């Protein structure tokens, strides 16, 4: 339980920290913190307790970011990318990228290649999650529009 | 309401595009914003945005283009211009005021900015990455905070001193790895890998990668490919900095 609390606090802090680096507007800080911590906590709970495949967990984390960014950016009149750029920093596969370089230095090329492929796959699935959020939204909007125009 | 002249509209739109590119917006969004601004100024504006240039045609009369550079992120600028164009569309702001404001931002080349100590503090917060929680004791996060702050400060100052890209990231990656190894040698930590992973996080090209993927998906293949190449180069230069430190020591 304490660990879960630590996860929530640290992920919010790191999302807000990245928003400070990229000079995001002041009024967006709270929104960014909530979105970042929700997406990371969902990813971590899925990975640790539900034992979901790490690629699928990453995809769901990115999906949550995409949906929340769409909703909150419309609500608070912010551009969408202000919300999802700082939130995605938690999910970036930094550990795998580091291990790629580390094994390369230690002349363990096969292990290095494995880590490189994992890094690429995780990044690709993050993109898939973001895009499927966009796609879901456009499908829902299309259905609503279609129904209204028929009646 | 008197219409603005073609020349003035094309100038304003070009400056807006330039500022948005420097702020780090995606190209399809820039095209959308510019044509909306042109519509609210009373003209039909055609534009084409690549990652280093903006082409604009107003009412088929004048066409112009402006060059821009890759890199740099300023989300505040995107938000400012977005708010201004929304005000313009709802007639809260007159076209003359809008043009004046854009000119002002374009001349100064920056908007309100956080002071350096706050940015460095933010970099320290990013370095305490939540992915490391179960792999090391909690008090190690203090070392992560300090090392990440130093690494970010070095890259910040070097990028101000010299215009050459990538070298500042190489040097700050080298310094981070060096600090991690020193912390292990004086027996403060017993494993420096996690410290390095955390401290590198503020330098990771997250913005470039996300934007690049979104642009590729929206079929802006040219700017997407250029941005992916840039992100790979940034990541490689950080990685080679770390690798150099690990090889030497």
PDB file of N, CA, C and O in Angstrom, chain B residues 12 16 37 41 81 84-85 88 93-103:
ATOM      1  N   UNK B  12       2.050  38.021 -41.150  1.00  0.00           N
ATOM      2  CA  UNK B  12       1.577  37.548 -39.845  1.00  0.00           C
ATOM      3  C   UNK B  12       1.529  36.026 -39.815  1.00  0.00           C
ATOM      4  O   UNK B  12       1.980  35.386 -38.858  1.00  0.00           O
ATOM      5  N   UNK B  16       3.669  33.476 -37.406  1.00  0.00           N
ATOM      6  CA  UNK B  16       3.005  32.492 -36.549  1.00  0.00           C
ATOM      7  C   UNK B  16       3.566  31.100 -36.779  1.00  0.00           C
ATOM      8  O   UNK B  16       3.864  30.367 -35.827  1.00  0.00           O
ATOM      9  N   UNK B  37      -6.356  31.095 -38.790  1.00  0.00           N
ATOM     10  CA  UNK B  37      -6.046  32.513 -38.591  1.00  0.00           C
ATOM     11  C   UNK B  37      -6.351  33.286 -39.864  1.00  0.00           C
ATOM     12  O   UNK B  37      -6.957  34.365 -39.835  1.00  0.00           O
ATOM     13  N   UNK B  41      -8.967  36.362 -40.456  1.00  0.00           N
ATOM     14  CA  UNK B  41      -8.538  37.669 -40.963  1.00  0.00           C
ATOM     15  C   UNK B  41      -9.236  38.013 -42.273  1.00  0.00           C
ATOM     16  O   UNK B  41      -9.009  39.079 -42.837  1.00  0.00           O
ATOM     17  N   UNK B  81      -0.089  31.310 -28.496  1.00  0.00           N
ATOM     18  CA  UNK B  81      -0.589  31.556 -29.847  1.00  0.00           C
ATOM     19  C   UNK B  81      -1.961  30.927 -30.032  1.00  0.00           C
ATOM     20  O   UNK B  81      -2.855  31.499 -30.660  1.00  0.00           O
ATOM     21  N   UNK B  84      -4.474  33.147 -28.427  1.00  0.00           N
ATOM     22  CA  UNK B  84      -4.679  34.352 -29.223  1.00  0.00           C
ATOM     23  C   UNK B  84      -5.529  34.064 -30.448  1.00  0.00           C
ATOM     24  O   UNK B  84      -6.417  34.854 -30.792  1.00  0.00           O
ATOM     25  N   UNK B  85      -5.262  32.918 -31.114  1.00  0.00           N
ATOM     26  CA  UNK B  85      -6.043  32.642 -32.332  1.00  0.00           C
ATOM     27  C   UNK B  85      -7.493  32.330 -31.969  1.00  0.00           C
ATOM     28  O   UNK B  85      -8.409  32.649 -32.728  1.00  0.00           O
ATOM     29  N   UNK B  88      -9.082  35.633 -31.484  1.00  0.00           N
ATOM     30  CA  UNK B  88      -9.303  36.281 -32.778  1.00  0.00           C
ATOM     31  C   UNK B  88     -10.543  35.713 -33.459  1.00  0.00           C
ATOM     32  O   UNK B  88     -11.355  36.458 -34.030  1.00  0.00           O
ATOM     33  N   UNK B  93     -10.499  39.798 -29.920  1.00  0.00           N
ATOM     34  CA  UNK B  93      -9.277  40.516 -30.276  1.00  0.00           C
ATOM     35  C   UNK B  93      -9.431  41.025 -31.702  1.00  0.00           C
ATOM     36  O   UNK B  93      -9.902  40.286 -32.577  1.00  0.00           O
ATOM     37  N   UNK B  94      -9.048  42.276 -31.962  1.00  0.00           N
ATOM     38  CA  UNK B  94      -9.127  42.764 -33.337  1.00  0.00           C
ATOM     39  C   UNK B  94      -7.906  42.276 -34.119  1.00  0.00           C
ATOM     40  O   UNK B  94      -6.872  41.988 -33.518  1.00  0.00           O
ATOM     41  N   UNK B  95      -8.022  42.184 -35.461  1.00  0.00           N
ATOM     42  CA  UNK B  95      -6.889  41.731 -36.268  1.00  0.00           C
ATOM     43  C   UNK B  95      -5.636  42.563 -36.051  1.00  0.00           C
ATOM     44  O   UNK B  95      -4.519  42.040 -36.071  1.00  0.00           O
ATOM     45  N   UNK B  96      -5.821  43.873 -35.812  1.00  0.00           N
ATOM     46  CA  UNK B  96      -4.653  44.742 -35.653  1.00  0.00           C
ATOM     47  C   UNK B  96      -3.887  44.387 -34.381  1.00  0.00           C
ATOM     48  O   UNK B  96      -2.659  44.269 -34.378  1.00  0.00           O
ATOM     49  N   UNK B  97      -4.631  44.183 -33.280  1.00  0.00           N
ATOM     50  CA  UNK B  97      -3.994  43.786 -32.018  1.00  0.00           C
ATOM     51  C   UNK B  97      -3.257  42.460 -32.174  1.00  0.00           C
ATOM     52  O   UNK B  97      -2.143  42.293 -31.701  1.00  0.00           O
ATOM     53  N   UNK B  98      -3.921  41.522 -32.879  1.00  0.00           N
ATOM     54  CA  UNK B  98      -3.333  40.197 -33.072  1.00  0.00           C
ATOM     55  C   UNK B  98      -1.993  40.311 -33.798  1.00  0.00           C
ATOM     56  O   UNK B  98      -0.979  39.752 -33.353  1.00  0.00           O
ATOM     57  N   UNK B  99      -1.987  41.074 -34.909  1.00  0.00           N
ATOM     58  CA  UNK B  99      -0.755  41.235 -35.682  1.00  0.00           C
ATOM     59  C   UNK B  99       0.334  41.879 -34.831  1.00  0.00           C
ATOM     60  O   UNK B  99       1.504  41.491 -34.879  1.00  0.00           O
ATOM     61  N   UNK B 100      -0.071  42.852 -34.005  1.00  0.00           N
ATOM     62  CA  UNK B 100       0.889  43.538 -33.159  1.00  0.00           C
ATOM     63  C   UNK B 100       1.525  42.580 -32.149  1.00  0.00           C
ATOM     64  O   UNK B 100       2.745  42.566 -31.955  1.00  0.00           O
ATOM     65  N   UNK B 101       0.667  41.744 -31.505  1.00  0.00           N
ATOM     66  CA  UNK B 101       1.170  40.796 -30.506  1.00  0.00           C
ATOM     67  C   UNK B 101       2.143  39.797 -31.134  1.00  0.00           C
ATOM     68  O   UNK B 101       3.210  39.521 -30.585  1.00  0.00           O
ATOM     69  N   UNK B 102       1.752  39.255 -32.320  1.00  0.00           N
ATOM     70  CA  UNK B 102       2.621  38.277 -32.998  1.00  0.00           C
ATOM     71  C   UNK B 102       3.958  38.915 -33.331  1.00  0.00           C
ATOM     72  O   UNK B 102       5.022  38.311 -33.126  1.00  0.00           O
ATOM     73  N   UNK B 103       3.926  40.173 -33.820  1.00  0.00           N
ATOM     74  CA  UNK B 103       5.168  40.876 -34.133  1.00  0.00           C
ATOM     75  C   UNK B 103       6.053  40.978 -32.909  1.00  0.00           C
ATOM     76  O   UNK B 103       7.269  40.803 -32.973  1.00  0.00           O
TER      77      UNK B 103
END
